Backbone as numpy.savetxt, mean C-alpha at the origin, in Angstrom:
# Nx Ny Nz CAx CAy CAz Cx Cy Cz
-5.87 -4.12 -2.84 -7.19 -3.64 -2.50 -8.19 -4.32 -3.43
-9.39 -4.51 -2.95 -10.39 -5.17 -3.79 -10.82 -4.30 -4.96
-11.17 -4.93 -6.05 -11.65 -4.23 -7.23 -12.75 -5.07 -7.85
-13.87 -4.44 -8.17 -15.01 -5.19 -8.72 -14.69 -5.84 -10.05
-13.97 -5.12 -10.91 -13.71 -5.63 -12.25 -12.49 -6.55 -12.30
-11.40 -6.14 -11.65 -10.15 -6.89 -11.75 -9.94 -7.91 -10.63
-10.72 -7.81 -9.59 -10.53 -8.69 -8.44 -9.66 -8.02 -7.39
-8.48 -7.55 -7.80 -7.59 -6.83 -6.90 -6.81 -5.77 -7.66
-6.42 -4.73 -6.93 -5.50 -3.71 -7.45 -4.39 -3.57 -6.42
-3.26 -3.02 -6.86 -2.12 -2.97 -5.95 -2.16 -1.77 -5.02
-1.74 -2.01 -3.80 -1.65 -0.99 -2.76 -0.37 -1.30 -1.99
0.45 -0.28 -1.75 1.70 -0.49 -1.03 1.61 0.06 0.38
1.90 -0.78 1.35 2.04 -0.33 2.74 3.51 -0.04 2.95
3.81 1.16 3.46 5.19 1.62 3.56 5.51 2.01 5.00
6.66 1.55 5.47 7.19 1.97 6.77 8.36 2.89 6.47
8.25 4.16 6.88 9.30 5.14 6.63 10.41 4.99 7.67
11.64 5.17 7.21 12.79 5.14 8.11 13.46 6.50 8.08
14.01 6.94 9.21 14.70 8.24 9.24 15.78 8.27 8.18
15.98 9.38 7.54 15.44 10.71 7.78 14.16 11.00 7.01
13.56 10.02 6.37 12.36 10.24 5.57 11.15 10.51 6.45
10.46 11.60 6.16 9.29 11.98 6.94 7.99 11.75 6.19
8.08 11.70 4.85 6.87 11.50 4.05 7.25 10.85 2.73
6.22 10.40 2.03 6.40 9.77 0.73 5.09 9.92 -0.02
5.17 10.31 -1.27 3.96 10.45 -2.07 3.90 9.35 -3.12
2.70 9.12 -3.61 2.52 8.14 -4.68 3.33 8.54 -5.91
3.39 9.83 -6.18 4.16 10.31 -7.33 5.64 9.97 -7.18
6.18 10.07 -5.97 7.59 9.72 -5.74 7.81 8.22 -5.95
6.89 7.42 -5.51 6.99 5.97 -5.69 6.96 5.62 -7.18
6.04 6.22 -7.90 5.93 5.96 -9.33 7.18 6.41 -10.07
7.72 7.58 -9.70 8.95 8.06 -10.34 10.10 7.09 -10.07
10.19 6.58 -8.85 11.23 5.61 -8.50 11.08 4.33 -9.33
9.86 3.80 -9.39 9.61 2.59 -10.17 9.94 2.81 -11.64
9.61 3.98 -12.15 9.90 4.30 -13.55 11.40 4.30 -13.80
12.16 4.93 -12.88 13.63 4.95 -13.03 14.21 3.54 -12.98
13.59 2.66 -12.22 14.07 1.28 -12.09 13.51 0.36 -13.18
12.75 0.95 -14.09 12.17 0.24 -15.23 11.21 -0.89 -14.82
10.44 -0.64 -13.78 9.41 -1.59 -13.35 8.22 -1.43 -14.29
7.62 -2.53 -14.69 6.46 -2.49 -15.59 5.33 -1.69 -14.95
4.64 -0.87 -15.74 3.60 0.02 -15.22 2.47 -0.73 -14.54
2.17 -1.93 -14.99 1.07 -2.67 -14.36 1.41 -3.09 -12.93
2.68 -2.99 -12.55 3.09 -3.32 -11.19 3.11 -2.11 -10.25
2.88 -0.91 -10.79 2.87 0.29 -9.95 1.71 0.21 -8.96
1.93 0.62 -7.71 0.81 0.68 -6.78 -0.12 1.83 -7.14
-1.40 1.66 -6.90 -2.37 2.72 -7.16 -2.60 3.57 -5.92
-2.06 3.09 -4.81 -2.25 3.79 -3.54 -1.12 3.38 -2.61
-0.70 4.30 -1.74 0.25 3.94 -0.69 -0.37 4.30 0.66
-0.03 3.50 1.64 -0.48 3.73 3.01 0.77 3.73 3.88
1.00 4.82 4.59 2.15 4.93 5.48 1.74 4.38 6.85
2.52 3.44 7.37 2.25 2.86 8.68 3.53 2.90 9.52
3.38 2.83 10.84 4.54 2.82 11.73 5.28 1.49 11.68
4.51 0.40 11.58 5.12 -0.92 11.45 4.13 -1.86 10.78
4.65 -2.91 10.17 3.82 -3.92 9.52 3.46 -5.00 10.54
2.23 -5.52 10.47 1.86 -6.60 11.39 2.63 -7.88 11.01
3.22 -8.49 12.01 4.04 -9.68 11.75 3.67 -10.82 12.68
3.96 -12.03 12.21 3.76 -13.22 13.03 4.94 -13.33 14.00
4.88 -14.30 14.89 5.97 -14.53 15.83 7.28 -14.87 15.11
7.16 -15.48 13.92 8.36 -15.83 13.16 8.83 -14.71 12.24
8.12 -13.56 12.24 8.56 -12.40 11.48 7.93 -12.22 10.11
7.03 -13.10 9.73 6.37 -12.96 8.42 5.28 -11.89 8.49
5.14 -11.12 7.40 4.10 -10.09 7.35 2.73 -10.76 7.28
1.81 -10.29 8.10 0.45 -10.83 8.12 -0.38 -10.08 7.07
-0.29 -10.55 5.84 -0.94 -9.88 4.71 -2.46 -9.81 4.86
-3.04 -10.81 5.49 -4.49 -10.79 5.65 -4.93 -9.59 6.50
-4.10 -9.17 7.46 -4.42 -7.99 8.26 -4.31 -6.71 7.42
-3.36 -6.68 6.49 -3.24 -5.52 5.60 -4.46 -5.45 4.68
-4.91 -6.61 4.19 -6.11 -6.63 3.34 -7.33 -6.14 4.11
-7.47 -6.60 5.36 -8.59 -6.14 6.19 -8.50 -4.64 6.43
-7.29 -4.14 6.66 -7.09 -2.71 6.92 -7.49 -1.86 5.72
-7.07 -2.25 4.52 -7.39 -1.43 3.34 -8.88 -1.49 3.05
-9.51 -2.63 3.28 -10.96 -2.72 3.08 -11.67 -1.76 4.03
-11.24 -1.71 5.28 -11.84 -0.79 6.25 -11.58 0.67 5.87
-10.37 0.98 5.42 -10.06 2.35 5.00 -10.94 2.77 3.82
-11.11 1.88 2.85 -11.95 2.19 1.69 -13.40 2.36 2.10
-13.86 1.52 3.02 -15.23 1.62 3.52 -15.45 2.97 4.21
-14.50 3.39 5.03 -14.61 4.68 5.72 -14.60 5.85 4.74
-13.76 5.77 3.71 -13.73 6.83 2.69 -15.05 6.89 1.95
-15.60 5.73 1.65 -16.85 5.67 0.90 -18.00 6.27 1.71
-18.05 5.98 3.00 -19.13 6.52 3.84 -18.93 8.00 4.14
-17.69 8.49 4.08 -17.41 9.91 4.33 -17.81 10.79 3.16
-17.94 10.20 1.98 -18.27 10.98 0.77 -19.72 11.26 0.67
């Protein structure tokens, strides 16, 4: 996600698979902590989606995820 000071901050797009019905940021952080992932790599936000946008060859279209988070942040900002 864009950040005025840092340029970007991390945001994780997650596709849940059965039997998982939900996931919280706290659960993700606890998992990363158990796996000894450096704190600066922790996502600051998670977005649950049904599927990731992909190209015909199967690569994730990251530019669409960037556009999506910008729009989500814009909507949150105008709702406040």
